[in-house]
Short mmCIF file of C-alpha atoms in Angstrom, two decimals:
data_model
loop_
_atom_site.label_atom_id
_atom_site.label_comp_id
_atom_site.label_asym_id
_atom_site.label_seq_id
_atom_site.Cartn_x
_atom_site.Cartn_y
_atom_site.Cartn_z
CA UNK M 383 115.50 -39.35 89.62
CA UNK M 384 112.82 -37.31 87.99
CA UNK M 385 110.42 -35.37 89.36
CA UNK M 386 107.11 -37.17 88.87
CA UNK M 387 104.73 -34.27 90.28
CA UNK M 388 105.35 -32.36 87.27
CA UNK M 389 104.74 -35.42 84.65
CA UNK M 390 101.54 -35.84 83.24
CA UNK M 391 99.02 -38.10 84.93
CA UNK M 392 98.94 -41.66 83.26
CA UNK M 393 95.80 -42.90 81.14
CA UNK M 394 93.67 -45.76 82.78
CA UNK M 395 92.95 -47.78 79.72
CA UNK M 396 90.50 -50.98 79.99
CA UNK M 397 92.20 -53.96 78.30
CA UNK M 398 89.00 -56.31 78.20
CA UNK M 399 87.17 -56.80 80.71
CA UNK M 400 90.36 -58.77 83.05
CA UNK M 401 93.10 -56.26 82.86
CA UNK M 402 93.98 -51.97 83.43
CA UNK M 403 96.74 -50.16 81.06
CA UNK M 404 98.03 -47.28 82.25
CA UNK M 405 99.81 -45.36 79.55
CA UNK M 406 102.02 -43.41 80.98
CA UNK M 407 103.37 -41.51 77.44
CA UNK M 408 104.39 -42.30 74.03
CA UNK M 409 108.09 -42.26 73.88
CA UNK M 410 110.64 -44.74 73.73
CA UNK M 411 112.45 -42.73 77.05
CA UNK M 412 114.27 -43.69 80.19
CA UNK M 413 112.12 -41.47 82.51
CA UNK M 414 108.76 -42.82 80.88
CA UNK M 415 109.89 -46.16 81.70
CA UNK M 416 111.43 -45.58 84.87
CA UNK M 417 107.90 -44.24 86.11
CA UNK M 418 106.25 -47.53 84.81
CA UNK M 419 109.07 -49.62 86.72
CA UNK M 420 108.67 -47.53 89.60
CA UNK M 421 104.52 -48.40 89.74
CA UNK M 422 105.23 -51.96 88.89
CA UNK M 423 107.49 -52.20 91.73
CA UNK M 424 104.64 -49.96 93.87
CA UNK M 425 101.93 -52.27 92.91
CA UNK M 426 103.67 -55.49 93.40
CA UNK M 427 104.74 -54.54 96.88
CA UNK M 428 101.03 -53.10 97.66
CA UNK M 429 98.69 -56.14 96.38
CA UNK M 430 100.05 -58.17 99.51
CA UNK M 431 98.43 -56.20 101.81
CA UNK M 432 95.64 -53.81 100.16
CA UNK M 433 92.19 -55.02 99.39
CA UNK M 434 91.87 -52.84 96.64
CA UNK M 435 94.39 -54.48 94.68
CA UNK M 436 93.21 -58.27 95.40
CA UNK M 437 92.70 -60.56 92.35
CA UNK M 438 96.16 -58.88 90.38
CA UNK M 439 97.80 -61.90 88.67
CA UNK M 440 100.07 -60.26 86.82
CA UNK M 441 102.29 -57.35 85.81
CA UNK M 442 103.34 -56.47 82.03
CA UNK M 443 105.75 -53.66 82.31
CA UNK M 444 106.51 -51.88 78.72
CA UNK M 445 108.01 -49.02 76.82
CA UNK M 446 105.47 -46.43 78.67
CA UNK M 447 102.93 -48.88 80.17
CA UNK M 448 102.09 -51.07 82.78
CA UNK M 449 99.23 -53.22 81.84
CA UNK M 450 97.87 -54.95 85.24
CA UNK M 451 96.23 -58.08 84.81
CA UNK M 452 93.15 -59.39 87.25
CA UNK M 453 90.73 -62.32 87.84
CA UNK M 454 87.08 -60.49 87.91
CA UNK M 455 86.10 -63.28 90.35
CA UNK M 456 88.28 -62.11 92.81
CA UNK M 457 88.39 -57.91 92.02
CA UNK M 458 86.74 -55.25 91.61
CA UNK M 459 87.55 -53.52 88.78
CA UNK M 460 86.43 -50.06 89.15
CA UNK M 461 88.30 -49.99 92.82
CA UNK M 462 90.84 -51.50 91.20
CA UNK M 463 91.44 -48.98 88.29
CA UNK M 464 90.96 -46.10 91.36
CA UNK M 465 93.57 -47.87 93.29
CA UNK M 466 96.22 -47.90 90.03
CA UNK M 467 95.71 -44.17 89.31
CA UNK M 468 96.73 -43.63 93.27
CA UNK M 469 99.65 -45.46 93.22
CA UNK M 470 100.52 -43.89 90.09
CA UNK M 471 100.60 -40.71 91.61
CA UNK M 472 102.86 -41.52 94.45
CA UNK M 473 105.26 -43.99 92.80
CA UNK M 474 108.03 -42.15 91.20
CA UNK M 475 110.25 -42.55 88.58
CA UNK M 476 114.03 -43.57 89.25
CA UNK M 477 115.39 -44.64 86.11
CA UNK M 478 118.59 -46.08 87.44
CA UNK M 479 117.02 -49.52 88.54
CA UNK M 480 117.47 -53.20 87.70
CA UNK M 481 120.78 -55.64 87.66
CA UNK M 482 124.07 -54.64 85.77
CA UNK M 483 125.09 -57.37 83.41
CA UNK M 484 128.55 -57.41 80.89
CA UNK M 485 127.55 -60.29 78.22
CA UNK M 486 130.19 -61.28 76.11
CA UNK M 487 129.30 -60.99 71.52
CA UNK M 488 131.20 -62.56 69.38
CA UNK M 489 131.39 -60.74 65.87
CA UNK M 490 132.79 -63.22 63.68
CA UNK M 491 131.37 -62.75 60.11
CA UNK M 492 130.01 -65.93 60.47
CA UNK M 493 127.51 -64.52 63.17
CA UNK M 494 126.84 -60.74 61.89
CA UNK M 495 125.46 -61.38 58.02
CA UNK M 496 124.21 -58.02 58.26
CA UNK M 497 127.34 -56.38 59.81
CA UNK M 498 128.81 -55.26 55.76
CA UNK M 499 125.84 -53.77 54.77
CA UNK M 500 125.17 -51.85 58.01
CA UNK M 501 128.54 -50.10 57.91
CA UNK M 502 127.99 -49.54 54.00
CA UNK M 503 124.72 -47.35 55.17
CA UNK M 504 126.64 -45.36 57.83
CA UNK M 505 129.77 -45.22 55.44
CA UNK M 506 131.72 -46.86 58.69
CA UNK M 507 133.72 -50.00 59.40
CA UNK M 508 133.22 -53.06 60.95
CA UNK M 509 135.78 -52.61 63.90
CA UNK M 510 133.72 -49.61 64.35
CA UNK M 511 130.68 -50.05 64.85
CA UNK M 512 131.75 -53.19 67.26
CA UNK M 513 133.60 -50.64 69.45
CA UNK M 514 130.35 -48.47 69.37
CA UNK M 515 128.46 -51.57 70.73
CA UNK M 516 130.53 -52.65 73.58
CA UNK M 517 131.06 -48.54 74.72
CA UNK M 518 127.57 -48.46 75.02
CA UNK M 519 125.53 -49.28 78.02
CA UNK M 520 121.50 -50.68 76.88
CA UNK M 521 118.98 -50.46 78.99
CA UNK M 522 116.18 -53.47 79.10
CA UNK M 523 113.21 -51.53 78.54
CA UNK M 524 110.73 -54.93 78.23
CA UNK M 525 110.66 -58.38 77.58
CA UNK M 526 108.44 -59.42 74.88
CA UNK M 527 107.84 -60.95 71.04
CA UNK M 528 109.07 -64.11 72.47
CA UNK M 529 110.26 -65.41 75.81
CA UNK M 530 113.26 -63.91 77.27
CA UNK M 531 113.74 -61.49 73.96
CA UNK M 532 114.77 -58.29 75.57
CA UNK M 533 114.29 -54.84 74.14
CA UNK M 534 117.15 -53.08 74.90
CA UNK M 535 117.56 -48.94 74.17
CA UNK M 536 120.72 -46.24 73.98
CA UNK M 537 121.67 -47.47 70.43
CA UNK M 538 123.23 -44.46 69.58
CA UNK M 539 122.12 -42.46 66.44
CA UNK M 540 124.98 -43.41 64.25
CA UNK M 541 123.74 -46.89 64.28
CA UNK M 542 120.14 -46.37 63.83
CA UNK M 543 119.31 -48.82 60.84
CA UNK M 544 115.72 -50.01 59.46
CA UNK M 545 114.42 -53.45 59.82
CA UNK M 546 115.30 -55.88 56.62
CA UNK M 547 113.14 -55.59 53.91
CA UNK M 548 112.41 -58.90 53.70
CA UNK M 549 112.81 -60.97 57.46
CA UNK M 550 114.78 -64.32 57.87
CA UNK M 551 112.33 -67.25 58.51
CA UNK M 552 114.92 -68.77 60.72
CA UNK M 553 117.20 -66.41 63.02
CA UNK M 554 119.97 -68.44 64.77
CA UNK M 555 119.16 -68.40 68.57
CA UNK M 556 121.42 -66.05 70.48
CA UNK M 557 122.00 -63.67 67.61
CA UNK M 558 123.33 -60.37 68.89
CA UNK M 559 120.89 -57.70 66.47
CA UNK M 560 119.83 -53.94 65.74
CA UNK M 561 116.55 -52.10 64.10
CA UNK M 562 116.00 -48.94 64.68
CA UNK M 563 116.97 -47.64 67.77
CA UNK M 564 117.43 -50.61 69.77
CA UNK M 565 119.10 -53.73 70.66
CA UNK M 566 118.07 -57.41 70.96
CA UNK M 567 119.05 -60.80 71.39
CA UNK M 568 117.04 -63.50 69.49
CA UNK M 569 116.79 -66.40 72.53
CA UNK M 570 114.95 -69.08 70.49
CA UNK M 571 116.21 -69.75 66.66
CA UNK M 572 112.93 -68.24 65.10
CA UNK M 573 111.84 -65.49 62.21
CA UNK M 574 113.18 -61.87 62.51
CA UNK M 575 113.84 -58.95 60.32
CA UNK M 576 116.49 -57.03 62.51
CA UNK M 577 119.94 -56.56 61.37
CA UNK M 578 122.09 -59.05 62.84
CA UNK M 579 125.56 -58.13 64.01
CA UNK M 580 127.18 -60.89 66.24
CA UNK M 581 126.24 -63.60 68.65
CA UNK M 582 126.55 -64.27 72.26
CA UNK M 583 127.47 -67.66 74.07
CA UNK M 584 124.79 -66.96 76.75
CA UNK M 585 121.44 -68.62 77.04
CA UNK M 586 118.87 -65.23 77.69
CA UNK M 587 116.10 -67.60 78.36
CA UNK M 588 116.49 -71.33 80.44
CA UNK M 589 113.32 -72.78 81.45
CA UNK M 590 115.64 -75.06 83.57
CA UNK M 591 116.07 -72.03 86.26
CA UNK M 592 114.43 -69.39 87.97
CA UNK M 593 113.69 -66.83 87.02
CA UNK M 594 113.99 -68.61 83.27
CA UNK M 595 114.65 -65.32 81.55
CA UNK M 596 118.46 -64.03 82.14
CA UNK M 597 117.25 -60.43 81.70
CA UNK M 598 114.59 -58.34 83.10
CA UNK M 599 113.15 -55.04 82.37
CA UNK M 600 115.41 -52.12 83.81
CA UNK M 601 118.53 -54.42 83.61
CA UNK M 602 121.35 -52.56 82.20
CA UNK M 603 123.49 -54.20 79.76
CA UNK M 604 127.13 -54.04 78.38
CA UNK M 605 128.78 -55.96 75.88
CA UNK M 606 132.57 -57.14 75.65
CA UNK M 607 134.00 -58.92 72.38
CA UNK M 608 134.75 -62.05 72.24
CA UNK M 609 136.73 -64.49 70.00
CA UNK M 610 135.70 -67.38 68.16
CA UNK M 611 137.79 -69.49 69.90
CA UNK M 612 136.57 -67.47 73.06
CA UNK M 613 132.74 -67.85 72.22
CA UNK M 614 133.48 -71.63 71.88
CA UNK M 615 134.58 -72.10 75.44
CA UNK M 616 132.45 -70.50 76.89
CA UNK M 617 129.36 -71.97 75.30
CA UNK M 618 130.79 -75.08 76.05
CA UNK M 619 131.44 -74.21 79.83
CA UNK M 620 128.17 -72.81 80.09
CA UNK M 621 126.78 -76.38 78.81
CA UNK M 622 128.61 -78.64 81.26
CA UNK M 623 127.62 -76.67 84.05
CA UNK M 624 130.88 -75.04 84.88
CA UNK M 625 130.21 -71.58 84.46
CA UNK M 626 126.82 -70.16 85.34
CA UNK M 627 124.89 -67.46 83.48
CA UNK M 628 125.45 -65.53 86.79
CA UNK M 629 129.13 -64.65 86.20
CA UNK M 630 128.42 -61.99 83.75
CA UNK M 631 126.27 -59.88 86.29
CA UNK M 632 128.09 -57.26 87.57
CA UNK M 633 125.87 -55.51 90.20
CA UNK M 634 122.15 -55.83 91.73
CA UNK M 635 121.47 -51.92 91.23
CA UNK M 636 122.91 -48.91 89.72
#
């Protein structure tokens, strides 16, 4: 838990003339984005009651900011904006929030093209840098680019690697990948220039349940190796209905 008196008051930002940013910093940091889950979770809780907050229709939680959409037909703005910057002030930050999850990778070389020439850069082996992974715990910091895609941080330094110099036009779907200092699973096949290092029999997006996205921002996630043979049945179980995504969920909150 951080101490949010002594953080820096967020920016109210206009985002056209239906929606309020508050930027709470510019870091890619726990804290920052533990005080911009904390005032999602504020406002959300708040617009069922105070008339200040009336016509929100949706929260976008990120990195550092929470951008709050409205319908002007049913808000007032400026109200609204004052009402944000109050809640801001009073919301907190605790950083250990969200569902634990364990999510099972499979490294086969046929799923991590980019797995040789990552450990060539950090002069490191494959076995390695897979045991790096799975001691790791991520931490969802936002869902975005495409549905379900999560951007997960705590990569640690040894594995911080650029994009590709040149993206894929077709990622496989479920592909287990690195840039930079994060983590991400491609849900949909689709383009990408991240590093990919494995794959994962689990569906991160389903628009068959609900909530369709398996992950949610301030989820914690940790992975366990898998394999082929492994990966196989489970994808298949997971098809035929007899194991649900559900199973790999370890807690509600930290």
């Amino acid at each position: 838990m951080s101490n949010c008196h002594s953080a820096p008051a967020p920016r109210l930002l206009a985002l056209g003339d239906s929606a309020w940013t508050l930027e709470f910093g510019e870091a890619i940091d726990p804290v920052l984005n533990g005080r911009v889950m904390a005032l999602a979770a504020l406002v959300d809780d708040e617009r069922r009651r105070s008339p200040a907050l009336a016509g929100i229709t949706d929260l976008v939680p990120t990195f550092r900011s929470l951008t709050v959409h409205y319908d002007a037909r049913d808000a007032d703005p400026a109200a609204l904006g004052d009402a944000l910057l109050q809640l801001a002030g009073s919301a907190g930050a605790s950083v250990a929030s969200g569902r634990l999850w364990r999510l099972p990778a499979c490294f086969d070389a046929a799923f991590a093209p980019d797995l040789p020439v990552l450990c060539e850069r950090h002069r490191t082996t494959p076995a390695a840098v897979i045991e790096t992974l799975c001691q790791t715990e991520f931490r969802v910091y936002m869902i975005g680019f495409m549905p379900g895609f999560p951007y997960m941080g705590g990569l640690p330094p040894s594995l911080h690697t650029p994009r590709l110099a040149t993206p894929r036009t077709a990622v496989p779907a479920r592909s287990l990948a690195v840039a930079g200092e994060m983590c991400a699973v491609y849900p949909w096949t689709s383009p990408g220039g991240w590093n990919l290092v494995g794959r994962t029999p689990i569906d991160l997006f389903d628009p068959a349940t609900e909530p369709p996205a398996l992950l949610a921002a301030g989820d914690r996630v940790r992975w366990f190796t898998v394999d082929r043979d492994i990966y196989e049945k489970t994808d298949a179980e997971l098809r035929r209905g007899h194991l649900s995504r559900t199973a790999f969920l370890l807690g509600e909150t930290a």
